[in-house]
């Protein structure tokens, strides 16, 4: 296993704090109007494609229902989250982490290779030889970096009424303001899904070493 | 420990931590600073008079929901409504050299703007409607707005939980082409639930800025001493003054 670079380690933990803050304050905002719609408008249950459950206080920021305070936390955390993601992308491109470790090769997409990787994961066999990550890891990290995290920013901006004059085309591309709001929710829960699998795999693959390496960087060795 | 119990404990601990941060003065300042960064960034990204999206009439929602006050019971509002708002006046006052007291008829005779726009409530829902009325800028120019005026305060007749509703905007939004004093929704006189007989439309901000049941437009140099000093009924209750986010 190669070392995690300093930029990766710093971003990883800072990002965790802000993603958690955004998610938990987002649950309060969701509680303010628990219906999701497609298109430009929607205001009542009968028009909704999903009635979201009410989230309990221990999951939400602040720990009681206050849309005003939740919005304060959400707009505050949005800044370091967005700037951090920009920093991480620049760092990944500059130190070649993306090209070397995350970008997949055509060979890895062959069905036989993908199937072998799935079977190895099901056997909890994480010894994947040379290279930092195996195929499923690359795919999920690629999706998180390339789609889920940036789309949180894009859909978030599309919900902001002040951005309409500059990015009306972006709102149309997403299918309207309420569609953008629905997608903001869908991508947020996709990130939660990634988070759960990510943490579960850390626990199954040597949690002490994994967490230590994400703090200290880990050992440099030939493999 | 059960995993669910563990998660709940970590979640609750994080929430308590956040609440502690928010209680400190530095924490509270930081939280309100983020709103100003967003406002600055949005004004940097777009022209000051850039228009919020407008829609074709075919996109109008079949119903325009009311929210907050939907049927004021205070003062003589009910009597005015019964009389078709025949005696309603809109005052333009404060830091102006030529204060005005306009009837609905005066307002309907001014140059009008009609716009089909999307209303986004802070809670998350949206509705599309067609609004008609004169631009606020027209009224301010007719009243000879003074140079020391920094904000426009909207005075409303409705009273929520013991406090009069009011709102405020700065001059960038006051003179924005889509900021109008609307008297019509979808080609008809405003329904009571949507703010009859007059409401303001500030299309680049959230619904709570669009004050209903307007009685006066007041030019001021500072928001101190008005309500609890935060610039609006909901702002006095912790909501963001810049509602463009």
PDB file of C-alpha atoms in Angstrom, chain A residues 17 20-21 24 29 32-33 37 40-44 47 57-69 71-73 75-76 78-79 157-168 171-172 177-178 181, chain B residues 4 7-8 11-12 14-15 18-19 21-22 30-31 34-35 37-38 41-42 45-46 50-53 55 59 61-63 65 118 120 122-128 204-206 237-240 242-245:
ATOM      1  CA  UNK A  17     -16.599  17.343   9.204  1.00  0.00           C
ATOM      2  CA  UNK A  20     -21.556  15.627   8.145  1.00  0.00           C
ATOM      3  CA  UNK A  21     -22.531  19.224   9.043  1.00  0.00           C
ATOM      4  CA  UNK A  24     -27.327  16.866   9.385  1.00  0.00           C
ATOM      5  CA  UNK A  29     -34.193  21.698   6.074  1.00  0.00           C
ATOM      6  CA  UNK A  32     -39.367  21.988   6.886  1.00  0.00           C
ATOM      7  CA  UNK A  33     -41.156  20.611   3.806  1.00  0.00           C
ATOM      8  CA  UNK A  37     -41.327  17.075  -6.709  1.00  0.00           C
ATOM      9  CA  UNK A  40     -40.351  23.725 -11.765  1.00  0.00           C
ATOM     10  CA  UNK A  41     -42.986  23.839  -9.049  1.00  0.00           C
ATOM     11  CA  UNK A  42     -44.776  21.751  -6.448  1.00  0.00           C
ATOM     12  CA  UNK A  43     -46.352  22.663  -3.125  1.00  0.00           C
ATOM     13  CA  UNK A  44     -48.547  19.870  -1.814  1.00  0.00           C
ATOM     14  CA  UNK A  47     -47.888  16.450  -6.377  1.00  0.00           C
ATOM     15  CA  UNK A  57     -33.713  15.540  16.607  1.00  0.00           C
ATOM     16  CA  UNK A  58     -30.561  13.512  17.319  1.00  0.00           C
ATOM     17  CA  UNK A  59     -29.886  13.366  13.568  1.00  0.00           C
ATOM     18  CA  UNK A  60     -30.397  17.067  12.879  1.00  0.00           C
ATOM     19  CA  UNK A  61     -28.436  20.291  13.324  1.00  0.00           C
ATOM     20  CA  UNK A  62     -29.414  22.067  15.479  1.00  0.00           C
ATOM     21  CA  UNK A  63     -30.769  19.357  17.774  1.00  0.00           C
ATOM     22  CA  UNK A  64     -34.265  20.864  17.631  1.00  0.00           C
ATOM     23  CA  UNK A  65     -36.425  22.124  14.798  1.00  0.00           C
ATOM     24  CA  UNK A  66     -35.173  25.508  13.586  1.00  0.00           C
ATOM     25  CA  UNK A  67     -35.094  26.062   9.846  1.00  0.00           C
ATOM     26  CA  UNK A  68     -33.373  29.444  10.335  1.00  0.00           C
ATOM     27  CA  UNK A  69     -30.457  27.988  12.339  1.00  0.00           C
ATOM     28  CA  UNK A  71     -29.877  27.214   7.040  1.00  0.00           C
ATOM     29  CA  UNK A  72     -27.138  29.197   8.808  1.00  0.00           C
ATOM     30  CA  UNK A  73     -25.107  26.006   9.329  1.00  0.00           C
ATOM     31  CA  UNK A  75     -24.660  27.961   4.049  1.00  0.00           C
ATOM     32  CA  UNK A  76     -21.624  28.224   6.336  1.00  0.00           C
ATOM     33  CA  UNK A  78     -21.129  24.914   1.982  1.00  0.00           C
ATOM     34  CA  UNK A  79     -18.137  27.246   1.580  1.00  0.00           C
ATOM     35  CA  UNK A 157     -26.688  26.416  -6.525  1.00  0.00           C
ATOM     36  CA  UNK A 158     -29.700  25.577  -8.704  1.00  0.00           C
ATOM     37  CA  UNK A 159     -31.997  25.721  -5.651  1.00  0.00           C
ATOM     38  CA  UNK A 160     -30.706  29.174  -4.650  1.00  0.00           C
ATOM     39  CA  UNK A 161     -33.130  31.777  -6.055  1.00  0.00           C
ATOM     40  CA  UNK A 162     -30.341  34.352  -6.388  1.00  0.00           C
ATOM     41  CA  UNK A 163     -28.502  32.099  -8.843  1.00  0.00           C
ATOM     42  CA  UNK A 164     -31.434  31.850 -11.244  1.00  0.00           C
ATOM     43  CA  UNK A 165     -30.416  34.927 -13.289  1.00  0.00           C
ATOM     44  CA  UNK A 166     -26.888  33.557 -13.871  1.00  0.00           C
ATOM     45  CA  UNK A 167     -27.549  29.839 -14.107  1.00  0.00           C
ATOM     46  CA  UNK A 168     -31.110  29.556 -15.400  1.00  0.00           C
ATOM     47  CA  UNK A 171     -31.784  24.763 -13.602  1.00  0.00           C
ATOM     48  CA  UNK A 172     -33.425  23.882 -16.949  1.00  0.00           C
ATOM     49  CA  UNK A 177     -35.978  24.001  -9.588  1.00  0.00           C
ATOM     50  CA  UNK A 178     -37.951  21.283  -7.836  1.00  0.00           C
ATOM     51  CA  UNK A 181     -34.100  20.019  -5.123  1.00  0.00           C
TER      52      UNK A 181
ATOM     53  CA  UNK B   4     -27.675   2.258  16.082  1.00  0.00           C
ATOM     54  CA  UNK B   7     -24.502   6.266  15.821  1.00  0.00           C
ATOM     55  CA  UNK B   8     -27.190   8.102  17.765  1.00  0.00           C
ATOM     56  CA  UNK B  11     -24.759  12.174  16.133  1.00  0.00           C
ATOM     57  CA  UNK B  12     -26.085  13.701  19.329  1.00  0.00           C
ATOM     58  CA  UNK B  14     -21.911  16.369  17.186  1.00  0.00           C
ATOM     59  CA  UNK B  15     -25.205  18.238  17.493  1.00  0.00           C
ATOM     60  CA  UNK B  18     -22.542  22.536  17.007  1.00  0.00           C
ATOM     61  CA  UNK B  19     -25.009  24.100  19.432  1.00  0.00           C
ATOM     62  CA  UNK B  21     -20.275  26.719  18.843  1.00  0.00           C
ATOM     63  CA  UNK B  22     -23.424  28.617  17.817  1.00  0.00           C
ATOM     64  CA  UNK B  30     -19.298  33.225  11.680  1.00  0.00           C
ATOM     65  CA  UNK B  31     -22.759  31.830  10.955  1.00  0.00           C
ATOM     66  CA  UNK B  34     -21.552  33.091   5.590  1.00  0.00           C
ATOM     67  CA  UNK B  35     -24.793  34.741   4.450  1.00  0.00           C
ATOM     68  CA  UNK B  37     -20.237  35.832   1.582  1.00  0.00           C
ATOM     69  CA  UNK B  38     -23.028  34.261  -0.447  1.00  0.00           C
ATOM     70  CA  UNK B  41     -20.480  36.032  -4.403  1.00  0.00           C
ATOM     71  CA  UNK B  42     -23.908  36.172  -6.064  1.00  0.00           C
ATOM     72  CA  UNK B  45     -21.393  36.536 -10.465  1.00  0.00           C
ATOM     73  CA  UNK B  46     -24.372  38.347 -11.885  1.00  0.00           C
ATOM     74  CA  UNK B  50     -30.015  40.480 -14.147  1.00  0.00           C
ATOM     75  CA  UNK B  51     -33.483  39.006 -14.311  1.00  0.00           C
ATOM     76  CA  UNK B  52     -34.817  35.984 -12.465  1.00  0.00           C
ATOM     77  CA  UNK B  53     -36.152  33.393 -14.919  1.00  0.00           C
ATOM     78  CA  UNK B  55     -41.865  31.587 -17.753  1.00  0.00           C
ATOM     79  CA  UNK B  59     -46.251  27.120 -16.983  1.00  0.00           C
ATOM     80  CA  UNK B  61     -49.303  26.577 -11.467  1.00  0.00           C
ATOM     81  CA  UNK B  62     -52.978  25.596 -11.243  1.00  0.00           C
ATOM     82  CA  UNK B  63     -53.097  27.119  -7.756  1.00  0.00           C
ATOM     83  CA  UNK B  65     -50.569  28.561  -2.320  1.00  0.00           C
ATOM     84  CA  UNK B 118     -41.387  31.225  -9.742  1.00  0.00           C
ATOM     85  CA  UNK B 120     -39.634  29.746  -3.844  1.00  0.00           C
ATOM     86  CA  UNK B 122     -37.823  29.053   2.328  1.00  0.00           C
ATOM     87  CA  UNK B 123     -39.447  25.757   3.375  1.00  0.00           C
ATOM     88  CA  UNK B 124     -38.780  24.293  -0.049  1.00  0.00           C
ATOM     89  CA  UNK B 125     -41.941  24.442  -2.140  1.00  0.00           C
ATOM     90  CA  UNK B 126     -42.420  26.497  -5.335  1.00  0.00           C
ATOM     91  CA  UNK B 127     -45.335  27.903  -7.314  1.00  0.00           C
ATOM     92  CA  UNK B 128     -45.431  29.868 -10.585  1.00  0.00           C
ATOM     93  CA  UNK B 204     -34.376  36.932  -6.768  1.00  0.00           C
ATOM     94  CA  UNK B 205     -35.105  36.211  -3.116  1.00  0.00           C
ATOM     95  CA  UNK B 206     -37.153  33.705  -1.108  1.00  0.00           C
ATOM     96  CA  UNK B 237     -36.609  35.391  14.381  1.00  0.00           C
ATOM     97  CA  UNK B 238     -33.194  34.315  13.066  1.00  0.00           C
ATOM     98  CA  UNK B 239     -33.804  34.042   9.321  1.00  0.00           C
ATOM     99  CA  UNK B 240     -31.274  35.433   6.839  1.00  0.00           C
ATOM    100  CA  UNK B 242     -30.354  38.252   2.323  1.00  0.00           C
ATOM    101  CA  UNK B 243     -32.833  35.628   1.156  1.00  0.00           C
ATOM    102  CA  UNK B 244     -31.204  34.924  -2.206  1.00  0.00           C
ATOM    103  CA  UNK B 245     -29.748  31.635  -0.963  1.00  0.00           C
TER     104      UNK B 245
END
